[in-house]
């Protein structure tokens, strides 16, 4: 594993994929699909699964084996300290500070999270409906 990458705290989060998928919906790899979608929202750096996490700044962790509604994108980038659960109660995404990124990545890799594990780093548990402001208006 490589050394941690320093990052400017004021910058957009770094997108870090957790896991991968061999499926290529829309004839694009999940990495390329997410890279394009989040580049439109100002996210310029994408880390591959198992890449060293940054030492500072924000990290947007997303499971690479999921499709994400683009309506969630802006809130995924702009809202902080949340962990997204799917309909089967599995953690599938998070926007966290670099200090808790490794701990949060482990929750996403495990595919389950006890409430205490979510509360320990101060994360708010969200669903797609509670994350996206577009769905509330």
Short mmCIF file of N, CA and C in Angstrom, two decimals:
data_model
loop_
_atom_site.label_atom_id
_atom_site.label_comp_id
_atom_site.label_asym_id
_atom_site.label_seq_id
_atom_site.Cartn_x
_atom_site.Cartn_y
_atom_site.Cartn_z
N UNK A 1 0.85 -1.16 0.00
CA UNK A 1 0.00 0.00 0.00
C UNK A 1 0.90 1.23 0.00
N UNK A 2 0.51 2.28 -0.75
CA UNK A 2 1.32 3.48 -0.86
C UNK A 2 1.12 4.39 0.35
N UNK A 3 1.92 5.45 0.40
CA UNK A 3 1.87 6.41 1.51
C UNK A 3 0.64 7.30 1.39
N UNK A 4 0.09 7.80 2.52
CA UNK A 4 -1.04 8.73 2.47
C UNK A 4 -0.72 9.98 1.65
N UNK A 5 -1.73 10.51 1.00
CA UNK A 5 -1.58 11.66 0.12
C UNK A 5 -2.06 12.92 0.84
N UNK A 6 -1.22 13.97 0.97
CA UNK A 6 -1.69 15.20 1.60
C UNK A 6 -2.73 15.89 0.72
N UNK A 7 -3.72 16.53 1.32
CA UNK A 7 -4.81 17.16 0.58
C UNK A 7 -5.17 18.49 1.23
N UNK A 8 -5.57 19.46 0.45
CA UNK A 8 -6.04 20.76 0.93
C UNK A 8 -7.42 20.58 1.55
N UNK A 9 -7.60 21.00 2.81
CA UNK A 9 -8.87 20.87 3.52
C UNK A 9 -10.02 21.61 2.84
N UNK A 10 -9.72 22.66 2.09
CA UNK A 10 -10.78 23.45 1.46
C UNK A 10 -11.23 22.87 0.13
N UNK A 11 -10.54 21.91 -0.38
CA UNK A 11 -10.84 21.33 -1.69
C UNK A 11 -12.08 20.44 -1.62
N UNK A 12 -12.63 20.15 -2.80
CA UNK A 12 -13.73 19.18 -2.89
C UNK A 12 -13.24 17.84 -2.36
N UNK A 13 -14.15 16.98 -1.93
CA UNK A 13 -13.68 15.69 -1.41
C UNK A 13 -12.99 14.87 -2.48
N UNK A 14 -12.17 13.97 -2.02
CA UNK A 14 -11.56 12.98 -2.92
C UNK A 14 -12.49 11.79 -2.95
N UNK A 15 -12.82 11.32 -4.12
CA UNK A 15 -13.67 10.16 -4.28
C UNK A 15 -12.82 8.91 -4.15
N UNK A 16 -13.19 8.04 -3.24
CA UNK A 16 -12.47 6.78 -3.03
C UNK A 16 -13.45 5.64 -3.22
N UNK A 17 -13.16 4.77 -4.18
CA UNK A 17 -14.01 3.62 -4.42
C UNK A 17 -13.68 2.51 -3.44
N UNK A 18 -14.72 1.86 -2.98
CA UNK A 18 -14.58 0.75 -2.04
C UNK A 18 -15.08 -0.49 -2.78
N UNK A 19 -14.17 -1.39 -3.08
CA UNK A 19 -14.54 -2.57 -3.85
C UNK A 19 -14.71 -2.21 -5.32
N UNK A 20 -15.01 -3.22 -6.11
CA UNK A 20 -15.14 -3.03 -7.56
C UNK A 20 -16.21 -3.95 -8.10
N UNK A 21 -16.53 -3.72 -9.35
CA UNK A 21 -17.51 -4.55 -10.03
C UNK A 21 -17.03 -4.82 -11.45
N UNK A 22 -17.30 -5.99 -11.93
CA UNK A 22 -16.94 -6.34 -13.30
C UNK A 22 -18.03 -5.90 -14.28
N UNK A 23 -19.19 -5.55 -13.77
CA UNK A 23 -20.32 -5.15 -14.60
C UNK A 23 -20.05 -3.74 -15.14
N UNK A 24 -20.36 -3.52 -16.43
CA UNK A 24 -20.16 -2.22 -17.04
C UNK A 24 -21.48 -1.66 -17.54
N UNK A 25 -22.30 -1.12 -16.62
CA UNK A 25 -23.55 -0.53 -17.08
C UNK A 25 -23.26 0.68 -17.97
N UNK A 26 -24.04 0.86 -18.99
CA UNK A 26 -23.89 1.98 -19.91
C UNK A 26 -22.53 1.95 -20.61
N UNK A 27 -21.97 0.73 -20.77
CA UNK A 27 -20.69 0.52 -21.46
C UNK A 27 -19.53 1.31 -20.86
N UNK A 28 -19.58 1.55 -19.55
CA UNK A 28 -18.51 2.23 -18.83
C UNK A 28 -18.16 1.45 -17.58
N UNK A 29 -16.90 1.46 -17.23
CA UNK A 29 -16.53 0.86 -15.95
C UNK A 29 -17.13 1.70 -14.83
N UNK A 30 -17.36 1.10 -13.66
CA UNK A 30 -17.87 1.90 -12.54
C UNK A 30 -16.95 3.07 -12.19
N UNK A 31 -15.65 2.87 -12.30
CA UNK A 31 -14.71 3.95 -12.00
C UNK A 31 -14.93 5.12 -12.96
N UNK A 32 -15.03 4.85 -14.24
CA UNK A 32 -15.21 5.91 -15.22
C UNK A 32 -16.57 6.59 -15.07
N UNK A 33 -17.60 5.82 -14.81
CA UNK A 33 -18.94 6.38 -14.64
C UNK A 33 -18.97 7.34 -13.46
N UNK A 34 -18.41 6.91 -12.31
CA UNK A 34 -18.38 7.76 -11.13
C UNK A 34 -17.45 8.96 -11.32
N UNK A 35 -16.33 8.75 -11.99
CA UNK A 35 -15.39 9.85 -12.26
C UNK A 35 -16.09 10.95 -13.05
N UNK A 36 -16.81 10.59 -14.09
CA UNK A 36 -17.50 11.57 -14.92
C UNK A 36 -18.61 12.28 -14.14
N UNK A 37 -19.42 11.51 -13.43
CA UNK A 37 -20.54 12.10 -12.69
C UNK A 37 -20.06 13.09 -11.64
N UNK A 38 -19.03 12.73 -10.90
CA UNK A 38 -18.57 13.60 -9.82
C UNK A 38 -17.64 14.72 -10.31
N UNK A 39 -17.03 14.56 -11.46
CA UNK A 39 -16.23 15.65 -12.04
C UNK A 39 -17.13 16.85 -12.33
N UNK A 40 -18.36 16.60 -12.75
CA UNK A 40 -19.31 17.69 -13.00
C UNK A 40 -19.65 18.45 -11.72
N UNK A 41 -19.37 17.84 -10.57
CA UNK A 41 -19.66 18.46 -9.27
C UNK A 41 -18.40 18.98 -8.59
N UNK A 42 -17.28 19.01 -9.31
CA UNK A 42 -16.05 19.56 -8.78
C UNK A 42 -15.09 18.58 -8.15
N UNK A 43 -15.42 17.30 -8.15
CA UNK A 43 -14.52 16.28 -7.58
C UNK A 43 -13.51 15.89 -8.66
N UNK A 44 -12.26 16.20 -8.41
CA UNK A 44 -11.23 16.02 -9.42
C UNK A 44 -10.37 14.77 -9.23
N UNK A 45 -10.30 14.28 -7.99
CA UNK A 45 -9.44 13.11 -7.73
C UNK A 45 -10.26 11.91 -7.38
N UNK A 46 -9.90 10.77 -7.98
CA UNK A 46 -10.56 9.49 -7.71
C UNK A 46 -9.49 8.49 -7.34
N UNK A 47 -9.66 7.86 -6.17
CA UNK A 47 -8.73 6.83 -5.72
C UNK A 47 -9.33 5.46 -5.99
N UNK A 48 -8.51 4.57 -6.44
CA UNK A 48 -8.92 3.19 -6.68
C UNK A 48 -9.12 2.48 -5.34
N UNK A 49 -9.87 1.37 -5.35
CA UNK A 49 -9.98 0.58 -4.11
C UNK A 49 -8.59 0.22 -3.59
N UNK A 50 -8.44 0.24 -2.29
CA UNK A 50 -7.20 -0.08 -1.57
C UNK A 50 -6.11 0.97 -1.69
N UNK A 51 -6.39 2.09 -2.36
CA UNK A 51 -5.40 3.17 -2.43
C UNK A 51 -5.25 3.79 -1.05
N UNK A 52 -4.09 4.38 -0.82
CA UNK A 52 -3.86 5.09 0.44
C UNK A 52 -4.83 6.27 0.53
N UNK A 53 -5.39 6.44 1.70
CA UNK A 53 -6.34 7.53 1.93
C UNK A 53 -5.59 8.82 2.23
N UNK A 54 -6.20 9.99 1.96
CA UNK A 54 -5.52 11.24 2.27
C UNK A 54 -5.41 11.45 3.77
N UNK A 55 -4.47 12.30 4.17
CA UNK A 55 -4.25 12.60 5.59
C UNK A 55 -5.16 13.72 6.08
N UNK A 56 -5.60 14.58 5.18
CA UNK A 56 -6.45 15.72 5.53
C UNK A 56 -7.54 15.87 4.49
N UNK A 57 -8.51 16.71 4.79
CA UNK A 57 -9.58 16.99 3.84
C UNK A 57 -10.76 16.05 4.00
N UNK A 58 -11.60 16.05 3.00
CA UNK A 58 -12.82 15.23 2.97
C UNK A 58 -12.61 14.06 2.03
N UNK A 59 -13.26 12.94 2.37
CA UNK A 59 -13.20 11.75 1.52
C UNK A 59 -14.63 11.29 1.28
N UNK A 60 -14.98 11.14 0.01
CA UNK A 60 -16.27 10.60 -0.39
C UNK A 60 -16.05 9.14 -0.74
N UNK A 61 -16.51 8.25 0.13
CA UNK A 61 -16.33 6.81 -0.05
C UNK A 61 -17.60 6.24 -0.68
N UNK A 62 -17.46 5.53 -1.79
CA UNK A 62 -18.61 4.90 -2.45
C UNK A 62 -18.25 3.48 -2.85
N UNK A 63 -19.17 2.57 -2.56
CA UNK A 63 -18.96 1.18 -3.01
C UNK A 63 -18.96 1.16 -4.53
N UNK A 64 -17.97 0.49 -5.09
CA UNK A 64 -17.83 0.41 -6.54
C UNK A 64 -18.77 -0.56 -7.21
N UNK A 65 -19.50 -1.32 -6.42
CA UNK A 65 -20.43 -2.31 -7.00
C UNK A 65 -21.88 -1.84 -6.94
N UNK A 66 -22.09 -0.54 -6.82
CA UNK A 66 -23.44 0.03 -6.75
C UNK A 66 -23.62 1.09 -7.82
N UNK A 67 -24.87 1.30 -8.22
CA UNK A 67 -25.23 2.43 -9.07
C UNK A 67 -25.83 3.49 -8.16
N UNK A 68 -25.47 4.74 -8.39
CA UNK A 68 -25.97 5.85 -7.58
C UNK A 68 -26.76 6.79 -8.47
N UNK A 69 -27.92 7.20 -7.99
CA UNK A 69 -28.75 8.15 -8.71
C UNK A 69 -28.02 9.48 -8.74
N UNK A 70 -27.88 10.07 -9.92
CA UNK A 70 -27.16 11.33 -10.03
C UNK A 70 -27.83 12.45 -9.23
N UNK A 71 -29.12 12.31 -8.91
CA UNK A 71 -29.81 13.31 -8.09
C UNK A 71 -29.19 13.39 -6.69
N UNK A 72 -28.50 12.34 -6.27
CA UNK A 72 -27.85 12.33 -4.95
C UNK A 72 -26.48 13.00 -4.97
N UNK A 73 -25.90 13.16 -6.14
CA UNK A 73 -24.51 13.59 -6.26
C UNK A 73 -24.16 14.87 -5.54
N UNK A 74 -24.91 15.94 -5.77
CA UNK A 74 -24.57 17.23 -5.16
C UNK A 74 -24.58 17.12 -3.63
N UNK A 75 -25.61 16.48 -3.08
CA UNK A 75 -25.66 16.33 -1.63
C UNK A 75 -24.56 15.41 -1.12
N UNK A 76 -24.20 14.41 -1.89
CA UNK A 76 -23.09 13.54 -1.48
C UNK A 76 -21.81 14.34 -1.33
N UNK A 77 -21.60 15.31 -2.20
CA UNK A 77 -20.39 16.13 -2.17
C UNK A 77 -20.48 17.21 -1.10
N UNK A 78 -21.62 17.89 -1.00
CA UNK A 78 -21.72 19.07 -0.15
C UNK A 78 -22.04 18.77 1.31
N UNK A 79 -22.76 17.72 1.60
CA UNK A 79 -23.08 17.39 2.99
C UNK A 79 -21.95 16.56 3.59
N UNK A 80 -21.68 16.78 4.85
CA UNK A 80 -20.54 16.12 5.51
C UNK A 80 -21.01 15.20 6.64
N UNK A 81 -20.17 14.22 6.94
CA UNK A 81 -20.31 13.36 8.11
C UNK A 81 -21.59 12.52 8.10
N UNK A 82 -21.84 11.88 6.97
CA UNK A 82 -22.98 10.98 6.83
C UNK A 82 -22.51 9.63 6.32
N UNK A 83 -23.35 8.62 6.54
CA UNK A 83 -23.12 7.30 5.97
C UNK A 83 -24.45 6.84 5.39
N UNK A 84 -24.42 6.45 4.13
CA UNK A 84 -25.61 6.08 3.37
C UNK A 84 -25.85 4.58 3.45
N UNK A 85 -27.08 4.22 3.81
CA UNK A 85 -27.49 2.81 3.85
C UNK A 85 -28.49 2.53 2.74
N UNK A 86 -28.39 1.34 2.12
CA UNK A 86 -29.34 0.97 1.08
C UNK A 86 -30.59 0.35 1.71
N UNK A 87 -31.51 -0.10 0.86
CA UNK A 87 -32.77 -0.67 1.34
C UNK A 87 -32.59 -1.97 2.12
N UNK A 88 -31.42 -2.60 1.99
CA UNK A 88 -31.14 -3.84 2.72
C UNK A 88 -30.29 -3.58 3.96
N UNK A 89 -30.21 -2.31 4.38
CA UNK A 89 -29.49 -1.90 5.58
C UNK A 89 -27.98 -2.14 5.49
N UNK A 90 -27.43 -2.00 4.29
CA UNK A 90 -25.98 -2.12 4.08
C UNK A 90 -25.40 -0.73 3.84
N UNK A 91 -24.27 -0.42 4.46
CA UNK A 91 -23.63 0.87 4.19
C UNK A 91 -23.01 0.87 2.80
N UNK A 92 -23.32 1.91 2.00
CA UNK A 92 -22.87 1.93 0.61
C UNK A 92 -22.13 3.22 0.23
N UNK A 93 -22.11 4.21 1.13
CA UNK A 93 -21.42 5.45 0.82
C UNK A 93 -21.27 6.31 2.06
N UNK A 94 -20.33 7.26 2.01
CA UNK A 94 -20.12 8.17 3.13
C UNK A 94 -19.29 9.36 2.67
N UNK A 95 -19.48 10.50 3.32
CA UNK A 95 -18.62 11.67 3.14
C UNK A 95 -18.09 11.99 4.53
N UNK A 96 -16.80 11.79 4.72
CA UNK A 96 -16.19 11.89 6.05
C UNK A 96 -14.88 12.67 6.00
N UNK A 97 -14.42 13.08 7.17
CA UNK A 97 -13.10 13.69 7.25
C UNK A 97 -12.05 12.59 7.09
N UNK A 98 -10.88 13.00 6.63
CA UNK A 98 -9.81 12.03 6.41
C UNK A 98 -9.47 11.25 7.68
N UNK A 99 -9.66 11.88 8.84
CA UNK A 99 -9.33 11.22 10.10
C UNK A 99 -10.13 9.98 10.42
N UNK A 100 -11.33 9.87 9.85
CA UNK A 100 -12.16 8.68 10.09
C UNK A 100 -12.41 7.89 8.81
N UNK A 101 -11.70 8.23 7.74
CA UNK A 101 -11.92 7.58 6.45
C UNK A 101 -11.59 6.08 6.47
N UNK A 102 -10.49 5.70 7.10
CA UNK A 102 -10.12 4.29 7.13
C UNK A 102 -11.15 3.47 7.91
N UNK A 103 -11.59 4.00 9.04
CA UNK A 103 -12.61 3.33 9.86
C UNK A 103 -13.93 3.20 9.07
N UNK A 104 -14.29 4.24 8.34
CA UNK A 104 -15.53 4.22 7.57
C UNK A 104 -15.41 3.30 6.37
N UNK A 105 -14.25 3.29 5.72
CA UNK A 105 -14.04 2.39 4.59
C UNK A 105 -14.20 0.94 5.05
N UNK A 106 -13.74 0.62 6.24
CA UNK A 106 -13.89 -0.74 6.76
C UNK A 106 -15.36 -1.11 6.94
N UNK A 107 -16.19 -0.15 7.35
CA UNK A 107 -17.63 -0.42 7.48
C UNK A 107 -18.24 -0.73 6.12
N UNK A 108 -17.87 0.04 5.10
CA UNK A 108 -18.41 -0.20 3.76
C UNK A 108 -17.91 -1.54 3.21
N UNK A 109 -16.65 -1.86 3.46
CA UNK A 109 -16.10 -3.14 2.99
C UNK A 109 -16.81 -4.31 3.66
N UNK A 110 -17.14 -4.18 4.93
CA UNK A 110 -17.79 -5.26 5.68
C UNK A 110 -19.23 -5.47 5.20
N UNK A 111 -19.86 -4.42 4.71
CA UNK A 111 -21.23 -4.54 4.22
C UNK A 111 -22.29 -4.49 5.30
N UNK A 112 -21.89 -4.18 6.53
CA UNK A 112 -22.85 -4.02 7.62
C UNK A 112 -22.21 -3.11 8.66
N UNK A 113 -23.07 -2.49 9.47
CA UNK A 113 -22.54 -1.60 10.50
C UNK A 113 -23.50 -1.53 11.66
N UNK A 114 -23.00 -1.84 12.83
CA UNK A 114 -23.79 -1.70 14.05
C UNK A 114 -23.93 -0.22 14.37
N UNK A 115 -25.02 0.18 15.02
CA UNK A 115 -25.20 1.60 15.35
C UNK A 115 -24.01 2.21 16.09
N UNK A 116 -23.39 1.48 16.99
CA UNK A 116 -22.25 2.02 17.73
C UNK A 116 -21.09 2.33 16.80
N UNK A 117 -20.89 1.52 15.76
CA UNK A 117 -19.80 1.75 14.82
C UNK A 117 -20.05 3.00 13.98
N UNK A 118 -21.30 3.30 13.70
CA UNK A 118 -21.67 4.51 12.95
C UNK A 118 -21.57 5.74 13.85
N UNK A 119 -21.99 5.60 15.10
CA UNK A 119 -21.99 6.73 16.03
C UNK A 119 -20.59 7.11 16.50
N UNK A 120 -19.69 6.15 16.60
CA UNK A 120 -18.35 6.41 17.14
C UNK A 120 -17.63 7.54 16.40
N UNK A 121 -17.60 7.54 15.07
CA UNK A 121 -16.93 8.66 14.39
C UNK A 121 -17.85 9.87 14.19
N UNK A 122 -19.06 9.85 14.75
CA UNK A 122 -19.97 10.99 14.65
C UNK A 122 -20.70 11.11 13.34
N UNK A 123 -20.97 9.98 12.69
CA UNK A 123 -21.66 10.00 11.40
C UNK A 123 -23.17 9.97 11.58
N UNK A 124 -23.86 10.62 10.66
CA UNK A 124 -25.31 10.59 10.62
C UNK A 124 -25.74 9.52 9.62
N UNK A 125 -26.59 8.64 10.05
CA UNK A 125 -27.10 7.58 9.19
C UNK A 125 -28.17 8.18 8.28
N UNK A 126 -28.03 7.98 6.95
CA UNK A 126 -28.98 8.51 5.99
C UNK A 126 -29.41 7.43 5.00
N UNK A 127 -30.55 7.68 4.38
CA UNK A 127 -31.04 6.88 3.26
C UNK A 127 -31.00 7.79 2.03
N UNK A 128 -31.21 7.26 0.83
CA UNK A 128 -31.25 8.16 -0.33
C UNK A 128 -32.28 9.29 -0.15
N UNK A 129 -33.42 8.99 0.41
CA UNK A 129 -34.47 10.00 0.58
C UNK A 129 -34.10 11.08 1.59
N UNK A 130 -33.34 10.72 2.62
CA UNK A 130 -32.98 11.72 3.63
C UNK A 130 -31.68 12.45 3.28
N UNK A 131 -30.90 11.91 2.36
CA UNK A 131 -29.66 12.56 1.96
C UNK A 131 -29.91 13.68 0.96
N UNK A 132 -30.70 13.43 -0.04
CA UNK A 132 -30.85 14.37 -1.15
C UNK A 132 -31.89 15.43 -0.89
N UNK A 133 -31.47 16.68 -0.91
CA UNK A 133 -32.42 17.77 -0.72
C UNK A 133 -33.38 17.84 -1.89
N UNK A 134 -32.97 17.38 -3.06
CA UNK A 134 -33.86 17.41 -4.23
C UNK A 134 -35.11 16.58 -3.99
N UNK A 135 -34.99 15.54 -3.18
CA UNK A 135 -36.14 14.69 -2.90
C UNK A 135 -37.06 15.31 -1.87
N UNK A 136 -36.59 16.33 -1.14
CA UNK A 136 -37.41 16.93 -0.08
C UNK A 136 -38.22 18.11 -0.58
N UNK A 137 -38.00 18.55 -1.81
CA UNK A 137 -38.70 19.72 -2.31
C UNK A 137 -39.73 19.34 -3.35
#
